[in-house]
XYZ file of C-alpha atoms in Angstrom:
751
model
C 38.118 28.567 -32.833
C 35.945 25.660 -33.985
C 32.044 26.131 -33.314
C 32.489 22.541 -31.204
C 34.696 24.460 -28.882
C 32.356 27.665 -29.055
C 29.321 25.746 -27.899
C 31.250 23.557 -25.209
C 32.338 26.965 -23.383
C 29.171 28.717 -23.903
C 27.058 25.641 -22.248
C 30.180 25.173 -19.450
C 29.133 29.296 -18.346
C 25.815 28.507 -17.738
C 26.820 26.274 -15.691
C 26.035 27.079 -11.690
C 29.330 27.648 -9.038
C 28.353 24.406 -7.758
C 29.169 22.191 -10.713
C 32.927 23.366 -8.994
C 32.050 21.206 -5.693
C 34.693 18.538 -4.838
C 33.367 15.235 -5.436
C 34.932 12.448 -2.726
C 35.459 9.128 -3.305
C 37.178 5.854 -2.606
C 37.605 2.438 -1.617
C 37.079 0.669 1.901
C 39.599 -2.403 2.732
C 40.284 -5.217 5.183
C 43.428 -3.941 6.578
C 44.921 -7.423 6.599
C 42.942 -9.442 3.640
C 43.282 -6.016 1.115
C 39.739 -7.092 0.076
C 37.059 -4.441 -0.786
C 34.479 -4.575 2.271
C 31.032 -3.748 1.309
C 28.407 -1.596 2.909
C 30.896 0.581 5.444
C 28.521 3.476 6.236
C 30.838 6.645 4.814
C 29.884 10.534 5.692
C 30.984 14.142 5.971
C 30.810 16.422 8.612
C 31.631 19.541 8.994
C 30.617 23.098 7.583
C 31.314 24.860 4.771
C 33.608 27.883 4.690
C 29.933 29.802 3.843
C 28.482 28.280 8.116
C 26.253 26.091 6.847
C 26.191 22.631 8.879
C 26.811 19.413 6.910
C 26.621 16.001 7.189
C 26.205 13.679 4.278
C 26.229 9.554 4.386
C 26.476 6.856 1.752
C 27.485 3.295 1.688
C 30.170 1.679 -0.127
C 28.566 -0.896 -2.873
C 29.737 -4.260 -3.019
C 33.117 -3.558 -4.380
C 33.906 -1.287 -1.404
C 34.138 2.261 -3.168
C 32.205 5.389 -2.507
C 31.615 8.703 -3.966
C 30.452 11.723 -2.698
C 29.636 15.028 -4.772
C 29.071 18.183 -4.226
C 31.195 18.693 -0.457
C 32.035 22.952 -0.473
C 34.874 23.934 -0.116
C 35.131 23.871 4.275
C 36.576 21.412 6.694
C 35.563 17.788 7.174
C 35.697 14.922 9.157
C 35.236 11.774 6.902
C 34.519 8.671 9.101
C 34.329 5.024 7.809
C 32.566 2.730 10.249
C 31.659 -0.524 10.110
C 29.860 -2.954 12.599
C 32.883 -5.006 12.980
C 35.080 -2.764 12.268
C 36.970 0.013 14.430
C 35.805 3.023 13.170
C 38.274 5.118 10.983
C 38.184 9.013 10.485
C 40.280 11.321 8.618
C 40.342 14.888 8.082
C 39.984 16.999 4.551
C 40.042 20.434 3.776
C 38.254 20.931 0.290
C 39.002 23.702 -2.239
C 36.677 25.131 -4.967
C 37.102 23.321 -7.897
C 39.769 19.772 -7.040
C 38.297 15.936 -6.578
C 39.876 13.758 -4.320
C 40.235 10.442 -3.131
C 40.648 9.148 0.423
C 40.628 5.265 0.731
C 39.813 3.755 3.966
C 41.505 0.439 6.059
C 39.606 -1.276 8.773
C 40.712 -2.867 11.389
C 38.602 -6.283 12.360
C 37.308 -5.795 15.627
C 34.897 -8.020 17.675
C 31.039 -6.431 18.098
C 31.091 -4.827 21.639
C 29.965 -5.853 24.629
C 28.359 -2.292 25.031
C 24.608 -1.663 23.042
C 25.370 -0.179 19.882
C 23.580 3.175 19.126
C 23.410 4.104 15.532
C 23.563 7.912 15.474
C 23.948 8.375 11.016
C 21.699 8.402 8.390
C 18.969 4.969 8.992
C 17.927 4.442 5.200
C 20.687 5.282 3.539
C 20.185 5.781 -0.592
C 22.587 4.226 -2.192
C 22.660 5.836 -5.412
C 21.375 8.694 -5.736
C 19.760 8.101 -8.540
C 16.937 6.188 -7.331
C 13.683 7.221 -6.752
C 12.329 4.834 -4.121
C 14.968 3.368 -2.688
C 15.013 2.115 0.275
C 18.971 0.463 2.377
C 18.602 -0.975 5.961
C 22.263 -2.527 7.254
C 21.598 -5.756 9.493
C 23.179 -3.786 13.014
C 20.474 -1.393 12.490
C 17.433 -3.543 12.582
C 17.354 -3.426 16.329
C 17.381 -0.619 16.844
C 14.115 0.895 14.254
C 12.017 2.208 16.030
C 8.946 0.510 16.961
C 10.676 -3.403 15.544
C 11.655 -4.942 19.074
C 12.610 -8.435 17.299
C 14.044 -6.567 14.449
C 12.343 -8.167 11.086
C 13.318 -7.007 8.095
C 9.777 -6.957 6.148
C 8.671 -6.151 9.486
C 10.773 -2.380 9.453
C 9.910 -2.599 5.516
C 5.895 -2.779 6.341
C 6.140 0.761 8.230
C 7.178 2.593 5.213
C 4.907 4.005 2.335
C 3.999 2.818 0.085
C 4.968 -0.650 1.230
C 1.784 -2.322 2.285
C 1.295 -6.025 4.567
C -1.018 -8.982 3.160
C -2.667 -9.604 7.501
C -1.615 -11.016 10.502
C -0.531 -13.559 9.472
C 1.631 -13.509 6.982
C 4.808 -11.284 6.446
C 4.113 -10.949 2.072
C 5.117 -7.508 0.813
C 2.553 -5.374 -1.407
C 4.657 -2.876 -2.858
C 3.047 0.563 -5.080
C -0.010 -1.658 -5.578
C 1.388 -4.649 -6.940
C 1.356 -8.615 -5.843
C 3.250 -10.327 -3.499
C 4.901 -12.116 -6.585
C 5.744 -8.807 -8.099
C 8.603 -7.941 -5.914
C 11.686 -9.977 -6.720
C 12.622 -10.954 -3.036
C 16.270 -12.173 -3.442
C 18.568 -13.555 -0.713
C 22.185 -13.406 -1.721
C 20.955 -13.452 -5.525
C 19.138 -16.691 -4.705
C 15.589 -16.248 -5.183
C 12.711 -16.431 -2.342
C 9.290 -17.676 -3.477
C 7.838 -17.078 -0.240
C 9.682 -15.107 2.075
C 7.014 -15.111 5.059
C 5.896 -17.135 7.853
C 3.211 -16.913 10.290
C 1.042 -14.001 11.681
C 3.718 -11.378 10.787
C 5.788 -11.613 13.552
C 9.053 -12.819 11.361
C 9.880 -13.669 7.612
C 11.960 -15.293 5.683
C 15.242 -13.353 7.048
C 16.451 -13.854 11.019
C 17.599 -10.320 11.461
C 20.780 -12.590 13.096
C 21.744 -13.478 9.673
C 21.082 -9.951 7.609
C 24.329 -7.907 6.662
C 21.648 -5.385 4.212
C 18.980 -5.045 2.795
C 17.837 -3.051 0.414
C 14.784 -2.079 -1.264
C 13.632 -1.058 -4.895
C 10.174 0.331 -4.876
C 10.087 0.513 -8.485
C 11.605 1.304 -11.973
C 14.832 -0.798 -10.404
C 17.771 -0.728 -12.999
C 18.687 -2.985 -15.057
C 21.084 -5.583 -13.340
C 17.335 -7.078 -12.062
C 14.670 -7.913 -13.908
C 11.987 -11.053 -14.071
C 9.510 -8.755 -11.353
C 6.140 -6.466 -12.972
C 7.259 -3.860 -9.620
C 9.960 -3.885 -7.102
C 13.099 -5.709 -6.177
C 14.078 -7.119 -2.246
C 18.328 -7.801 -2.162
C 18.882 -9.578 1.053
C 22.521 -9.553 1.629
C 23.838 -12.693 5.456
C 26.200 -10.673 6.996
C 29.025 -10.580 6.288
C 31.686 -12.341 9.121
C 34.745 -10.582 10.497
C 35.477 -12.141 13.455
C 38.499 -13.275 15.057
C 37.273 -15.319 18.384
C 34.704 -18.094 18.067
C 31.152 -15.631 20.371
C 27.177 -15.868 19.741
C 23.945 -15.338 20.414
C 21.218 -16.618 22.247
C 16.959 -15.383 22.792
C 14.075 -16.870 24.106
C 10.505 -15.175 24.080
C 7.426 -16.728 24.787
C 7.286 -16.164 20.526
C 10.607 -17.812 19.797
C 13.733 -19.145 20.662
C 16.908 -18.223 18.092
C 20.197 -18.815 18.734
C 23.743 -17.418 16.617
C 26.914 -18.525 15.796
C 30.483 -17.152 14.580
C 33.697 -17.824 14.433
C 37.531 -18.517 12.103
C 38.262 -21.151 10.325
C 41.842 -21.418 9.884
C 41.751 -18.632 7.375
C 37.914 -19.360 6.850
C 35.441 -17.677 8.618
C 32.124 -19.372 9.607
C 28.526 -18.458 10.062
C 24.850 -20.497 11.701
C 21.733 -18.875 12.461
C 18.537 -20.857 13.100
C 15.400 -19.706 14.499
C 12.201 -22.242 16.307
C 8.454 -21.061 17.551
C 7.129 -22.785 20.253
C 4.131 -20.169 20.191
C 1.543 -23.556 21.487
C 0.945 -21.852 24.702
C 0.200 -18.559 24.173
C -2.128 -19.563 21.432
C -3.972 -22.306 23.664
C -4.589 -18.861 26.272
C -6.043 -17.064 23.031
C -7.917 -19.630 21.626
C -10.398 -19.990 24.973
C -12.048 -17.103 24.246
C -11.901 -17.151 20.459
C -11.686 -20.566 18.465
C -10.891 -18.509 15.497
C -6.533 -19.162 16.033
C -4.590 -21.868 14.307
C -2.261 -24.200 15.251
C 1.339 -23.294 13.529
C 4.979 -23.360 13.917
C 7.970 -22.705 11.746
C 11.664 -23.278 12.180
C 14.738 -22.065 10.371
C 18.123 -21.995 9.315
C 21.115 -19.831 8.155
C 24.525 -20.944 7.292
C 27.518 -19.334 5.965
C 30.702 -20.133 5.282
C 33.728 -17.100 4.568
C 37.537 -18.681 2.142
C 40.075 -16.111 0.667
C 40.857 -17.962 -1.995
C 43.199 -16.888 -5.939
C 43.794 -13.421 -4.812
C 39.502 -12.822 -3.683
C 36.579 -14.588 -1.725
C 34.597 -17.703 -1.885
C 31.427 -17.087 -0.152
C 28.685 -20.374 1.027
C 25.137 -18.735 1.963
C 22.306 -21.986 2.537
C 18.952 -21.249 3.957
C 16.274 -23.633 4.884
C 12.583 -22.963 6.529
C 9.536 -24.447 6.818
C 6.330 -23.478 8.145
C 2.724 -25.404 9.013
C -0.673 -23.769 9.645
C -4.023 -25.174 10.624
C -7.153 -23.421 10.966
C -10.488 -24.452 12.182
C -12.252 -21.976 10.730
C -15.941 -23.770 11.679
C -19.462 -23.914 10.152
C -18.049 -27.027 8.996
C -14.989 -25.221 7.463
C -10.952 -26.258 7.557
C -7.842 -25.099 6.628
C -4.422 -26.443 6.846
C -1.409 -24.536 4.611
C 2.441 -26.282 4.728
C 5.337 -24.966 2.747
C 8.910 -24.270 2.480
C 12.377 -22.696 1.234
C 15.450 -24.123 0.601
C 17.631 -21.734 -0.977
C 21.747 -22.069 -1.367
C 24.255 -19.813 -2.935
C 27.828 -19.990 -4.088
C 29.842 -17.020 -5.250
C 33.763 -16.405 -6.677
C 34.230 -12.727 -5.415
C 37.254 -10.921 -7.044
C 38.831 -7.561 -7.584
C 41.396 -8.038 -9.939
C 42.150 -3.631 -9.527
C 40.534 -0.206 -7.640
C 38.558 -0.184 -10.773
C 37.564 -4.062 -11.771
C 35.363 -6.081 -9.582
C 33.921 -9.719 -10.995
C 32.033 -12.063 -9.717
C 30.810 -15.152 -10.536
C 27.484 -17.603 -9.050
C 25.817 -20.575 -9.141
C 22.041 -20.912 -6.935
C 20.111 -22.858 -6.089
C 15.976 -22.046 -5.125
C 13.054 -24.816 -3.983
C 10.553 -23.920 -3.052
C 6.809 -25.945 -1.783
C 3.557 -25.427 -0.513
C 0.484 -26.948 -0.194
C -3.032 -26.415 0.921
C -5.985 -28.349 2.052
C -8.923 -27.525 3.436
C -12.475 -28.772 4.069
C -15.446 -27.234 3.149
C -18.177 -28.996 4.068
C -16.843 -32.382 3.835
C -15.671 -31.740 0.054
C -11.831 -31.310 0.005
C -10.027 -28.863 -1.478
C -6.287 -30.004 -2.108
C -3.786 -27.499 -3.607
C 0.222 -28.108 -4.184
C 2.772 -25.994 -5.720
C 6.934 -26.476 -6.169
C 9.136 -24.285 -7.790
C 13.219 -25.290 -8.099
C 15.666 -22.918 -10.145
C 19.189 -23.605 -10.706
C 20.879 -20.384 -11.651
C 24.222 -19.284 -12.911
C 25.508 -16.437 -13.143
C 28.315 -13.779 -13.883
C 29.134 -9.823 -13.160
C 31.439 -7.134 -14.079
C 31.639 -3.766 -12.260
C 34.253 -2.062 -13.680
C 35.111 1.968 -13.224
C 35.718 3.823 -15.864
C 36.088 7.296 -14.735
C 35.646 8.973 -10.875
C 32.803 9.680 -11.988
C 31.470 7.098 -13.642
C 30.661 2.773 -13.916
C 29.647 0.699 -15.958
C 28.490 -2.749 -14.725
C 27.275 -5.566 -17.973
C 26.375 -8.924 -16.832
C 25.158 -12.144 -17.612
C 22.577 -14.963 -16.249
C 21.187 -18.169 -16.724
C 18.173 -19.876 -15.019
C 16.654 -23.671 -14.980
C 13.070 -23.301 -13.993
C 10.938 -26.790 -12.914
C 7.727 -25.610 -12.182
C 4.328 -28.059 -10.946
C 0.735 -27.045 -9.827
C -1.858 -29.309 -9.272
C -5.540 -29.177 -7.914
C -7.501 -31.697 -7.033
C -11.239 -31.474 -6.342
C -13.456 -33.473 -4.416
C -10.880 -35.837 -4.843
C -10.777 -35.282 -8.710
C -7.792 -33.743 -10.089
C -8.700 -30.571 -11.971
C -5.415 -28.680 -13.775
C -2.075 -30.706 -13.375
C 0.691 -28.791 -14.476
C 4.118 -28.619 -15.100
C 7.280 -27.433 -17.376
C 11.050 -27.001 -17.261
C 11.487 -24.013 -18.846
C 15.023 -22.435 -19.401
C 16.290 -18.587 -19.109
C 18.838 -16.000 -20.634
C 19.230 -12.996 -19.500
C 22.002 -10.085 -19.958
C 22.475 -6.500 -18.817
C 24.436 -3.518 -19.267
C 24.287 -0.363 -17.065
C 25.918 2.506 -17.150
C 26.209 5.514 -14.847
C 27.692 8.937 -14.965
C 28.001 11.340 -12.932
C 29.124 14.400 -15.393
C 28.827 16.828 -13.432
C 28.187 17.586 -9.040
C 25.056 17.284 -8.986
C 23.558 15.642 -11.963
C 23.758 12.105 -12.867
C 22.599 10.066 -15.633
C 22.118 5.971 -14.850
C 21.415 3.758 -18.289
C 21.271 -0.150 -19.144
C 19.105 -2.634 -20.991
C 18.022 -5.543 -19.927
C 17.725 -8.625 -23.207
C 15.576 -12.133 -21.904
C 15.863 -14.723 -23.950
C 12.638 -17.846 -22.508
C 12.793 -20.501 -24.392
C 9.266 -21.587 -23.835
C 7.893 -19.989 -26.811
C 11.470 -19.349 -28.079
C 10.464 -15.400 -26.809
C 13.116 -12.616 -26.737
C 12.381 -9.554 -25.132
C 14.066 -6.295 -24.671
C 13.857 -3.717 -20.907
C 15.167 -0.778 -21.195
C 16.080 1.299 -18.279
C 16.727 4.946 -17.277
C 17.128 7.287 -14.812
C 18.226 10.888 -13.467
C 19.278 12.506 -10.975
C 19.578 16.504 -9.773
C 20.586 17.529 -7.086
C 18.583 21.542 -7.343
C 20.584 23.076 -3.960
C 22.529 21.566 -1.383
C 19.384 20.602 0.330
C 17.259 19.676 -1.992
C 17.365 16.787 -4.736
C 15.077 16.220 -7.896
C 14.980 12.152 -9.276
C 13.150 10.447 -12.394
C 13.162 6.818 -13.403
C 11.476 4.207 -15.265
C 12.334 1.014 -17.350
C 10.210 -1.533 -19.183
C 9.633 -5.033 -16.847
C 8.197 -8.657 -18.425
C 7.348 -11.159 -15.715
C 7.068 -15.199 -16.990
C 6.693 -16.583 -13.311
C 3.199 -15.742 -12.053
C 1.680 -16.025 -8.511
C -1.886 -16.779 -9.116
C -4.320 -15.096 -6.532
C -6.765 -16.307 -5.250
C -10.173 -14.339 -3.642
C -10.232 -14.867 -0.469
C -6.975 -16.822 1.314
C -3.464 -15.120 -0.109
C -2.032 -18.609 1.333
C -3.639 -20.633 -1.631
C -1.780 -17.925 -3.993
C 0.422 -20.206 -6.157
C 2.996 -19.836 -9.061
C 3.140 -20.645 -12.202
C 4.822 -19.158 -15.556
C 3.520 -18.362 -18.303
C 3.923 -20.331 -21.412
C 4.068 -20.138 -25.130
C 0.198 -20.333 -25.557
C -0.011 -16.924 -23.438
C 2.202 -13.071 -23.511
C 4.780 -13.063 -21.216
C 2.975 -9.755 -18.367
C 4.027 -7.008 -18.916
C 4.568 -3.381 -17.030
C 6.239 -0.127 -17.385
C 6.683 2.179 -14.512
C 7.457 6.012 -14.429
C 8.606 7.401 -10.753
C 8.783 10.686 -10.247
C 10.330 12.024 -6.889
C 11.940 15.195 -4.702
C 13.714 14.531 -1.243
C 14.233 17.914 1.282
C 17.327 17.408 3.954
C 15.741 20.700 5.873
C 17.942 19.530 8.809
C 21.174 17.241 9.229
C 18.295 15.404 11.259
C 15.493 15.419 9.008
C 14.385 14.286 5.653
C 10.957 15.302 3.623
C 9.648 13.466 0.564
C 7.443 13.460 -1.947
C 7.461 10.612 -4.505
C 4.773 9.894 -7.790
C 4.425 6.803 -9.496
C 2.273 5.293 -12.129
C 3.101 1.617 -13.498
C 0.904 0.358 -16.688
C -0.122 -3.407 -16.643
C -0.907 -5.755 -19.251
C -0.859 -9.958 -20.297
C -1.645 -10.241 -17.701
C -3.857 -13.871 -15.803
C -6.659 -14.453 -14.110
C -7.671 -18.213 -12.247
C -10.759 -19.590 -14.607
C -13.104 -20.345 -11.952
C -15.196 -21.841 -14.750
C -13.490 -25.344 -15.939
C -15.242 -28.339 -15.921
C -13.984 -30.987 -13.168
C -12.831 -33.158 -15.872
C -11.564 -31.101 -18.818
C -7.777 -31.956 -19.083
C -5.768 -28.730 -18.635
C -2.361 -28.550 -18.687
C -1.352 -25.263 -20.359
C -1.618 -21.668 -19.331
C -4.766 -20.893 -22.470
C -6.664 -24.368 -20.184
C -6.104 -22.822 -17.090
C -6.015 -18.459 -16.989
C -8.192 -15.726 -18.368
C -5.590 -14.620 -20.474
C -5.407 -10.851 -21.775
C -5.276 -8.606 -18.873
C -4.891 -4.766 -18.047
C -4.685 -2.649 -15.603
C -2.386 0.104 -14.050
C -0.527 0.946 -10.504
C -0.905 4.901 -9.967
C -0.195 6.816 -6.234
C 1.427 9.710 -4.390
C 3.957 9.046 -0.961
C 4.778 11.304 1.267
C 7.584 10.857 4.041
C 8.467 12.604 6.656
C 11.743 10.829 9.586
C 13.918 12.304 11.942
C 17.616 9.684 12.220
C 19.674 11.305 14.680
C 18.875 12.176 19.122
C 17.039 10.215 21.626
C 13.962 10.835 19.336
C 13.623 8.662 16.292
C 10.624 8.154 13.952
C 9.018 8.945 10.904
C 5.620 9.279 9.161
C 4.724 7.987 6.289
C 1.418 8.356 3.932
C 0.173 6.922 1.037
C -2.585 7.621 -1.396
C -3.095 4.909 -4.366
C -5.269 3.068 -6.731
C -4.823 -0.312 -8.166
C -7.331 -1.743 -11.198
C -7.559 -4.994 -13.262
C -9.481 -5.792 -16.431
C -10.436 -8.654 -17.593
C -12.654 -8.989 -20.812
C -14.713 -12.423 -19.264
C -14.615 -11.220 -15.627
C -17.001 -8.232 -14.136
C -18.283 -8.208 -17.140
C -15.439 -6.065 -18.606
C -15.476 -3.944 -15.304
C -12.345 -2.956 -13.945
C -11.743 -4.038 -10.242
C -9.273 -3.275 -7.852
C -7.838 -6.665 -6.755
C -7.771 -7.295 -3.276
C -4.849 -5.420 -2.310
C -5.920 -2.164 -3.496
C -5.211 -0.148 -0.476
C -6.257 4.337 -1.312
C -4.816 4.978 2.490
C -2.273 3.326 4.140
C -0.793 5.116 7.170
C 2.691 4.281 9.453
C 4.475 5.709 12.012
C 6.613 4.555 13.618
C 8.780 6.194 17.206
C 11.676 5.588 19.083
C 12.522 6.566 22.487
C 15.738 6.422 24.017
C 17.981 7.143 27.174
C 20.443 5.410 28.156
C 20.188 1.351 28.994
C 15.869 1.818 28.161
C 14.203 1.644 25.098
C 10.794 2.218 24.256
C 9.438 1.484 20.772
C 5.912 2.157 19.305
C 3.811 1.508 15.819
C 0.887 2.225 14.392
C -0.225 1.528 10.725
C -3.494 2.478 9.367
C -5.161 1.011 5.776
C -8.093 0.944 3.667
C -9.798 -2.346 4.649
C -9.051 -4.692 1.717
C -11.236 -5.680 -0.947
C -13.827 -8.537 -2.031
C -16.151 -9.857 -3.776
C -19.988 -10.011 -1.861
C -22.661 -11.810 -2.996
C -25.688 -10.555 -4.523
C -28.420 -12.798 -4.139
C -29.202 -16.765 -3.349
C -31.015 -19.746 -5.537
C -32.496 -23.064 -4.596
C -32.514 -25.616 -7.930
C -35.679 -28.153 -7.178
C -34.977 -31.448 -9.045
C -38.500 -31.428 -11.219
C -38.775 -35.820 -11.291
C -38.256 -36.561 -7.880
C -39.750 -32.714 -6.213
C -36.547 -32.942 -3.935
C -34.524 -29.341 -3.236
C -30.503 -30.112 -2.479
C -29.951 -28.680 1.226
C -27.308 -26.517 -0.397
C -27.623 -22.770 -1.592
C -26.334 -21.409 -4.636
C -24.917 -18.135 -4.215
C -24.851 -15.102 -7.747
C -21.882 -13.079 -6.781
C -21.936 -9.774 -7.218
C -19.228 -7.197 -8.849
C -15.967 -8.199 -8.268
C -14.315 -6.539 -5.137
C -16.866 -4.135 -5.009
C -17.226 -4.343 -1.400
C -13.947 -4.472 1.397
C -13.693 -5.159 5.230
C -13.602 -2.821 7.782
C -10.575 -0.533 7.502
C -7.091 -2.039 8.927
C -5.318 -0.545 12.493
C -3.180 -1.866 14.911
C -0.656 0.039 17.859
C 2.353 -2.129 18.325
C 4.699 -0.960 21.285
C 8.080 -2.517 23.119
C 10.008 -1.804 25.909
C 13.849 -2.552 26.134
C 16.621 -3.005 28.818
C 19.939 -3.389 28.404
C 21.301 -5.513 31.488
C 24.749 -7.659 32.662
C 23.913 -11.451 33.150
C 27.085 -12.582 35.058
C 29.672 -10.553 32.753
C 28.228 -10.877 29.265
C 26.117 -8.104 27.702
C 22.375 -9.042 27.860
C 18.950 -7.030 27.307
C 15.234 -8.157 28.040
C 11.950 -6.790 26.428
C 8.729 -6.581 26.705
C 6.711 -6.182 23.451
C 2.454 -6.089 22.118
C 1.472 -6.436 19.479
C -2.289 -5.388 18.753
C -1.975 -3.080 21.902
C -5.564 -2.237 22.047
C -6.544 -5.860 20.610
C -8.788 -4.602 17.530
C -9.358 -8.343 15.736
C -9.498 -6.873 12.538
C -11.214 -8.716 9.366
C -9.432 -11.505 7.115
C -12.416 -12.807 4.945
C -15.981 -13.462 4.551
C -17.808 -16.501 4.562
C -21.064 -18.252 4.252
C -22.574 -20.891 5.303
C -24.911 -22.120 2.045
C -26.697 -24.935 4.262
C -28.865 -22.909 6.409
C -32.389 -22.104 5.542
C -31.362 -17.362 5.595
C -27.283 -17.614 4.926
C -25.079 -17.735 7.150
C -22.084 -14.767 7.127
C -18.933 -15.185 9.090
C -15.808 -13.008 9.147
C -13.272 -14.018 10.037
C -10.719 -11.605 12.305
C -6.851 -11.598 12.854
C -4.956 -11.568 15.537
C -5.860 -10.433 19.164
C -3.222 -8.717 21.538
C -0.334 -11.023 22.165
C 1.860 -10.084 24.495
C 5.671 -11.286 23.861
C 8.459 -11.581 26.693
C 11.925 -12.072 25.434
C 15.749 -12.179 26.833
C 18.793 -11.493 25.062
C 22.153 -12.741 25.599
C 25.489 -12.076 23.408
C 29.053 -14.592 24.073
């Protein structure tokens, strides 16, 4: 016997007995079209021969495939479920030392009139190797604890490591990163600003959302271009043979959803429009610090069988307008909007090979105008990109998947800033970017998974090549405890430049060849313990090292010509983000919910800022606590959500002075302020409680639901930012505050 064979036998002898537990895999397909179905929930339920209760759940991937590992011998029920399809159940007897294949064909079924009650794991983790990964199906959004309207981003903001900017924005701050450091995708098209104001709604209409996937850090090679995280939102799959719809009317917004067949094709249209004006007028009588605001958005999708595969077209358009009179001679007006379109051809050449080709377009524009004591300020930002991409996923073996892809992006980015009617910044770039990735996920035995990959990028602006290795590892220590590790290197070419006061005035610019591209390397480690089938505890630690950061240079003379990154920014910034997340949740039963806590630090350092000393960015949060719960009883649904966070950092005023003209002896009316250490002070801690109640009923034979939700139940006016009135002899300090209590009453009818 060869030496190599002896070593192999020795390794096999040392492996734990659970290596011989079964692996179950298969593909879910549409019974009529035979196409793979993504996001099918697959559950294995029952008891092992040893008497242990088993309750595992995964989702199928884009190619319809699923894999379970480490199923002990026993008798089980395998359940396949997805909204719009009949539920399928199969019996399975597992014997030691065997692997099993179970494919499922699902039949289209209209969405039932009765209220859908989701009892399975609401946060199924796709791919056991990835720490910090969360997936929510669109049909589960309305059943999330404390979220009556079911908004995807509001749901994510209740998880540890994910924070909101303020009541006036639903931007995501993930693990100490800024909102631009999270790549946001809608059907693989980039969404540069996924927020609507007031935090009630995000860009993503829950009626149009099929799945929400969040990588909180160390994301795999399939994506790139951001330093921190990835939010991948997919529109709802259209599985209908009949015309149907839904209409909802509340004191906050009206929404309408329609879908139906078109020959062999199917279509869907979803729209929303706020009508907050009457409610804001009532609040404004009591406190003038409430802005005028409205938004609308539209989603559309068309799915067409073609050439043995499927053509999918989706589009989104939304626009926001906010007008805020801050008093003391200061006003702020914000207008922004996104237009996104995507077309894809998806074809499964076999059970083992899935190909996708995609063309997408994204257009984002924002205009910020302000008046500070009769001094006009204007900031305009526009971004357009066209992206072409192709991807192959190949099931090499039962436990081995290779993925590869190519991507090309053409950008057109502009930024203009005027101060007192003079242009001080005029910046436009039209760069091109190309990327390729390779990913290898391998499960050599049932309880161990490796995920290795790499991404290569080329940017013609400066002729730059970037190499980004990625790695992940997962090990089941026991049948209920799993260790997960991941890490990688990331670069960000498109940077959001943050103003230190109002997040809505932040803007995007690319980093041209006069500056280095932002870089991070990340390491994440996590431990999951499934204490009972209904209860999960987890702990995750993360560290992100940041380099080549930029910050806006506000000292540039008004008449200077600013055309490059070197002209506009302070360069060569560094920083880090680190922390620990604790999470506990209950998934099954009439009472569900979770509690999460994050202890985190994030710091930045620039040679020209704060005397070269480290400082916290405005979104640094030392402590963040969130809790959400829901109780169901019959047709009733009660929910609540509580959030507590360390106050936002800001730069205080250290002293003031005036300058007397020696020739005239006249002292200007304005007092000059000297700032203290950067972001060395903090606003008061943020906390808020939201509650909701909903009930099903029949309206002329149709399914209906009424809902009452109260935002900020105890009407705490959390602090937003600090402003100073310099026209008085004694400088007047005013704190702009966020929203008071806002109740909402609404009715939804399905037809």
